[in-house]
mmCIF file of C-alpha atoms in Angstrom:
data_model
loop_
_atom_site.group_PDB
_atom_site.id
_atom_site.type_symbol
_atom_site.label_atom_id
_atom_site.label_comp_id
_atom_site.label_asym_id
_atom_site.label_seq_id
_atom_site.Cartn_x
_atom_site.Cartn_y
_atom_site.Cartn_z
ATOM 1 C CA MET A 286 11.544 82.844 35.555
ATOM 2 C CA THR A 287 9.995 80.911 38.390
ATOM 3 C CA ASN A 288 6.852 80.242 36.325
ATOM 4 C CA ARG A 289 8.930 79.042 33.384
ATOM 5 C CA SER A 290 10.963 76.710 35.608
ATOM 6 C CA GLY A 291 7.753 75.377 37.140
ATOM 7 C CA ARG A 292 6.289 74.697 33.716
ATOM 8 C CA GLN A 293 9.496 72.922 32.674
ATOM 9 C CA ALA A 294 9.388 70.825 35.846
ATOM 10 C CA ARG A 295 5.729 69.905 35.264
ATOM 11 C CA TRP A 296 6.443 68.995 31.614
ATOM 12 C CA GLY A 297 9.392 66.904 32.733
ATOM 13 C CA VAL A 298 7.241 65.003 35.243
ATOM 14 C CA ALA A 299 4.520 64.523 32.635
ATOM 15 C CA ALA A 300 7.019 63.215 30.080
ATOM 16 C CA VAL A 301 8.426 60.752 32.595
ATOM 17 C CA GLY A 302 4.895 59.618 33.455
ATOM 18 C CA VAL A 303 3.977 59.088 29.809
ATOM 19 C CA GLY A 304 7.224 57.169 29.284
ATOM 20 C CA ILE A 305 6.433 54.853 32.191
ATOM 21 C CA VAL A 306 2.887 54.247 30.949
ATOM 22 C CA LEU A 307 4.090 53.457 27.413
ATOM 23 C CA THR A 308 6.805 51.139 28.751
ATOM 24 C CA LEU A 309 4.295 49.245 30.908
ATOM 25 C CA ALA A 310 1.846 49.058 28.024
ATOM 26 C CA PHE A 311 4.555 47.700 25.710
ATOM 27 C CA PHE A 312 5.466 44.875 28.095
ATOM 28 C CA ALA A 313 1.815 44.117 28.852
ATOM 29 C CA LEU A 314 0.963 43.567 25.192
ATOM 30 C CA PRO A 315 1.333 40.034 23.774
ATOM 31 C CA PRO A 316 4.263 39.500 21.389
ATOM 32 C CA VAL A 317 2.138 39.992 18.305
ATOM 33 C CA ILE A 318 4.879 39.383 15.748
ATOM 34 C CA ASP A 319 6.069 36.243 17.469
ATOM 35 C CA ASN A 320 2.521 34.972 17.865
ATOM 36 C CA LEU A 321 1.698 35.637 14.235
ATOM 37 C CA GLY A 322 4.863 33.896 13.168
ATOM 38 C CA THR A 323 4.060 30.912 15.334
ATOM 39 C CA ALA A 324 0.479 30.786 14.125
ATOM 40 C CA ASP A 325 1.586 30.900 10.506
ATOM 41 C CA SER A 326 4.073 28.115 11.144
ATOM 42 C CA ASN A 327 1.462 25.986 12.899
ATOM 43 C CA ASP A 328 -1.064 26.629 10.155
ATOM 44 C CA ASP A 329 1.485 25.509 7.560
ATOM 45 C CA SER A 330 2.158 22.274 9.416
ATOM 46 C CA ARG A 331 -1.560 21.640 9.816
ATOM 47 C CA ALA A 332 -2.043 22.270 6.097
ATOM 48 C CA GLU A 333 0.700 19.794 5.253
ATOM 49 C CA THR A 334 -0.974 17.196 7.436
ATOM 50 C CA SER A 335 -4.530 17.862 6.275
ATOM 51 C CA ALA A 336 -3.699 18.241 2.566
ATOM 52 C CA GLY A 337 -3.949 14.473 2.187
ATOM 53 C CA GLY A 338 -3.480 13.242 5.710
ATOM 54 C CA VAL A 339 -0.767 10.859 4.496
ATOM 55 C CA PRO A 340 1.410 9.938 7.489
ATOM 56 C CA GLU A 341 5.163 9.945 7.376
ATOM 57 C CA ARG A 342 7.199 7.021 8.631
ATOM 58 C CA PRO A 343 6.662 6.721 12.407
ATOM 59 C CA ASP A 344 9.537 6.754 14.868
ATOM 60 C CA ASP A 345 8.894 3.176 15.951
ATOM 61 C CA ALA A 346 9.132 1.729 12.426
ATOM 62 C CA PHE A 347 11.942 -0.750 11.898
ATOM 63 C CA ALA A 348 13.907 -1.764 8.832
ATOM 64 C CA MET A 349 13.496 -4.880 6.742
ATOM 65 C CA THR A 350 15.170 -5.934 3.513
ATOM 66 C CA VAL A 351 12.866 -6.792 0.632
ATOM 67 C CA GLU A 352 13.505 -10.273 -0.761
ATOM 68 C CA TYR A 353 10.796 -10.252 -3.439
ATOM 69 C CA VAL A 354 7.188 -9.293 -4.094
ATOM 70 C CA ILE A 355 4.615 -12.093 -3.940
ATOM 71 C CA ASP A 356 1.639 -10.131 -5.267
ATOM 72 C CA GLY A 357 0.089 -6.692 -4.990
ATOM 73 C CA ASP A 358 -0.314 -6.730 -1.215
ATOM 74 C CA THR A 359 2.285 -9.188 0.096
ATOM 75 C CA VAL A 360 6.091 -9.253 0.092
ATOM 76 C CA LYS A 361 8.812 -11.488 1.411
ATOM 77 C CA ALA A 362 11.307 -9.633 3.585
ATOM 78 C CA ARG A 363 13.642 -10.135 6.505
ATOM 79 C CA ALA A 364 14.227 -7.892 9.505
ATOM 80 C CA THR A 365 17.570 -6.118 9.597
ATOM 81 C CA HIS A 366 17.652 -6.702 13.355
ATOM 82 C CA ALA A 367 15.399 -8.961 15.393
ATOM 83 C CA ASN A 368 13.042 -7.075 17.720
ATOM 84 C CA ASP A 369 9.901 -7.534 19.805
ATOM 85 C CA VAL A 370 7.613 -7.400 16.777
ATOM 86 C CA MET A 371 9.868 -9.428 14.496
ATOM 87 C CA PRO A 372 11.858 -11.779 16.769
ATOM 88 C CA THR A 373 13.622 -13.428 13.846
ATOM 89 C CA SER A 374 15.822 -12.272 10.999
ATOM 90 C CA GLU A 375 14.534 -15.138 8.867
ATOM 91 C CA ARG A 376 12.548 -14.352 5.719
ATOM 92 C CA VAL A 377 8.840 -13.804 6.458
ATOM 93 C CA SER A 378 5.710 -12.878 4.523
ATOM 94 C CA VAL A 379 4.603 -9.307 5.136
ATOM 95 C CA ARG A 380 0.967 -8.498 4.368
ATOM 96 C CA LEU A 381 0.105 -4.833 3.853
ATOM 97 C CA ILE A 382 -2.565 -3.703 6.311
ATOM 98 C CA GLY A 383 -5.792 -2.097 5.140
ATOM 99 C CA ILE A 384 -5.680 -2.939 1.446
ATOM 100 C CA ASP A 385 -6.670 -5.813 -0.823
ATOM 101 C CA THR A 386 -5.388 -6.131 -4.385
ATOM 102 C CA PRO A 387 -6.742 -8.464 -7.099
ATOM 103 C CA GLU A 388 -5.531 -12.048 -6.722
ATOM 104 C CA LEU A 389 -2.608 -13.144 -8.862
ATOM 105 C CA ARG A 390 -3.059 -16.854 -8.137
ATOM 106 C CA PRO A 391 -4.335 -19.409 -8.957
ATOM 107 C CA GLU A 392 -5.886 -17.527 -11.881
ATOM 108 C CA PRO A 393 -4.864 -13.883 -12.379
ATOM 109 C CA GLU A 394 -7.725 -11.475 -11.755
ATOM 110 C CA CYS A 395 -8.095 -8.214 -13.640
ATOM 111 C CA TRP A 396 -5.358 -5.755 -12.598
ATOM 112 C CA SER A 397 -3.495 -8.288 -10.439
ATOM 113 C CA GLN A 398 -0.309 -8.081 -12.497
ATOM 114 C CA GLU A 399 -0.405 -4.290 -12.639
ATOM 115 C CA ALA A 400 -0.813 -4.075 -8.852
ATOM 116 C CA THR A 401 2.067 -6.510 -8.380
ATOM 117 C CA ASP A 402 4.256 -4.531 -10.774
ATOM 118 C CA HIS A 403 3.480 -1.293 -8.937
ATOM 119 C CA LEU A 404 4.415 -2.830 -5.593
ATOM 120 C CA SER A 405 7.630 -4.158 -7.159
ATOM 121 C CA ALA A 406 8.455 -0.652 -8.365
ATOM 122 C CA LEU A 407 7.826 0.799 -4.909
ATOM 123 C CA LEU A 408 9.795 -1.990 -3.192
ATOM 124 C CA PRO A 409 12.580 -3.278 -5.458
ATOM 125 C CA GLU A 410 14.342 -6.469 -4.447
ATOM 126 C CA GLY A 411 17.141 -5.754 -2.005
ATOM 127 C CA SER A 412 15.758 -2.373 -0.982
ATOM 128 C CA ILE A 413 15.084 -1.323 2.599
ATOM 129 C CA VAL A 414 11.473 -1.040 3.665
ATOM 130 C CA TRP A 415 10.433 0.490 6.978
ATOM 131 C CA VAL A 416 7.531 -1.280 8.644
ATOM 132 C CA ALA A 417 5.237 -0.599 11.586
ATOM 133 C CA PRO A 418 2.452 -2.777 12.995
ATOM 134 C CA ASP A 419 -1.003 -1.839 14.216
ATOM 135 C CA GLN A 420 -2.740 -3.653 17.092
ATOM 136 C CA GLU A 421 -2.447 -7.230 15.839
ATOM 137 C CA TRP A 422 0.944 -8.190 14.482
ATOM 138 C CA TYR A 423 0.194 -11.472 12.663
ATOM 139 C CA ASP A 424 -2.729 -13.074 10.875
ATOM 140 C CA ARG A 425 -3.895 -16.705 10.939
ATOM 141 C CA TYR A 426 -1.529 -17.496 8.068
ATOM 142 C CA ASP A 427 1.384 -16.283 10.212
ATOM 143 C CA ARG A 428 1.983 -13.315 7.932
ATOM 144 C CA ALA A 429 3.307 -10.149 9.554
ATOM 145 C CA LEU A 430 0.684 -7.390 9.253
ATOM 146 C CA MET A 431 2.387 -4.077 8.556
ATOM 147 C CA TYR A 432 2.251 -0.537 7.239
ATOM 148 C CA LEU A 433 5.196 0.047 4.891
ATOM 149 C CA TRP A 434 7.344 3.046 3.912
ATOM 150 C CA ASN A 435 9.963 2.713 1.192
ATOM 151 C CA GLU A 436 13.387 4.339 0.958
ATOM 152 C CA SER A 437 11.863 7.404 -0.726
ATOM 153 C CA GLY A 438 9.499 7.898 2.211
ATOM 154 C CA ASP A 439 6.369 6.817 0.307
ATOM 155 C CA PHE A 440 3.601 5.284 2.407
ATOM 156 C CA VAL A 441 3.307 2.151 0.279
ATOM 157 C CA ASN A 442 -0.132 0.993 1.474
ATOM 158 C CA TYR A 443 -1.564 4.395 0.585
ATOM 159 C CA GLU A 444 0.242 4.644 -2.756
ATOM 160 C CA LEU A 445 -1.396 1.418 -3.945
ATOM 161 C CA MET A 446 -4.811 2.635 -2.819
ATOM 162 C CA ALA A 447 -4.433 6.039 -4.464
ATOM 163 C CA ALA A 448 -3.326 4.447 -7.753
ATOM 164 C CA GLY A 449 -6.458 2.307 -7.920
ATOM 165 C CA ASP A 450 -4.524 -0.923 -7.411
ATOM 166 C CA ALA A 451 -6.441 -1.984 -4.304
ATOM 167 C CA ARG A 452 -9.694 -1.915 -2.387
ATOM 168 C CA SER A 453 -9.755 -0.818 1.225
ATOM 169 C CA LEU A 454 -9.973 -3.727 3.650
ATOM 170 C CA VAL A 455 -10.785 -3.132 7.310
ATOM 171 C CA VAL A 456 -9.954 -5.978 9.663
ATOM 172 C CA ARG A 457 -10.273 -4.643 13.202
ATOM 173 C CA PRO A 458 -8.507 -3.849 15.401
ATOM 174 C CA ASN A 459 -5.999 -2.922 12.651
ATOM 175 C CA ASP A 460 -7.850 0.167 11.463
ATOM 176 C CA LEU A 461 -5.486 3.045 12.255
ATOM 177 C CA HIS A 462 -5.545 4.392 8.670
ATOM 178 C CA ALA A 463 -8.924 3.008 7.579
ATOM 179 C CA GLU A 464 -10.448 6.432 6.903
ATOM 180 C CA LEU A 465 -7.452 7.533 4.839
ATOM 181 C CA PHE A 466 -7.605 4.378 2.722
ATOM 182 C CA ALA A 467 -11.369 4.678 2.236
ATOM 183 C CA ARG A 468 -10.958 8.252 0.975
ATOM 184 C CA ALA A 469 -8.157 7.167 -1.357
ATOM 185 C CA GLU A 470 -10.352 4.424 -2.803
ATOM 186 C CA THR A 471 -13.257 6.828 -3.290
ATOM 187 C CA ASP A 472 -11.010 9.291 -5.106
ATOM 188 C CA ALA A 473 -9.474 6.566 -7.299
ATOM 189 C CA ARG A 474 -12.913 5.237 -8.225
ATOM 190 C CA ALA A 475 -14.149 8.727 -9.067
ATOM 191 C CA ILE A 476 -11.431 9.301 -11.665
ATOM 192 C CA GLY A 477 -11.201 5.721 -12.920
ATOM 193 C CA SER A 478 -7.651 5.078 -11.733
ATOM 194 C CA GLY A 479 -6.127 1.620 -12.084
ATOM 195 C CA GLN A 480 -8.592 -1.222 -11.833
ATOM 196 C CA TRP A 481 -11.537 1.171 -11.542
ATOM 197 C CA GLY A 482 -11.107 2.249 -15.133
ATOM 198 C CA ALA A 483 -9.883 -1.053 -16.567
ATOM 199 C CA CYS A 484 -11.907 -3.834 -14.967
ATOM 200 C CA VAL A 485 -15.573 -4.800 -15.049
ATOM 201 C CA PHE A 486 -17.163 -5.367 -11.666
#
């Protein structure tokens, strides 16, 4: 009886010891499920960013109202509210940074009308466009130099490049998205999009 009680006591101590070890081991291990979930989530967000690298509208973008489209890379618009970048609510010319479309005037170049029509479709008269500058805000013609996002969230500068409506144009220091635009032009050329399939160069 004494031996049996002793064995029971030893088994009880052993069981308690094993329980303590397992408990410590459990809390020492990293939260594998949580980490995997976080990693998957981060991977998804990285994939969304790297799939085309097309940026969404930045937080510091401000609203303007589109008056009309001048040509494939320039619009007339007015700021909804005056701010540091746009100190007036008067109508101004807004030149899209990083792209250059065929000239519409004085003589229309090949694909100039198509590029203008595409920009008009992306930015209808009276619509709100969200704009953000790069390093230099104005050019020597006093045009506001901007990246544009329309009401649907499309990055307008990029959309024109990807459609083959424009060439990439790097004028430093405004080169934040220069690599993205260069890739878009290369891709458009490769498949003959827009002017690359219609015009002779």
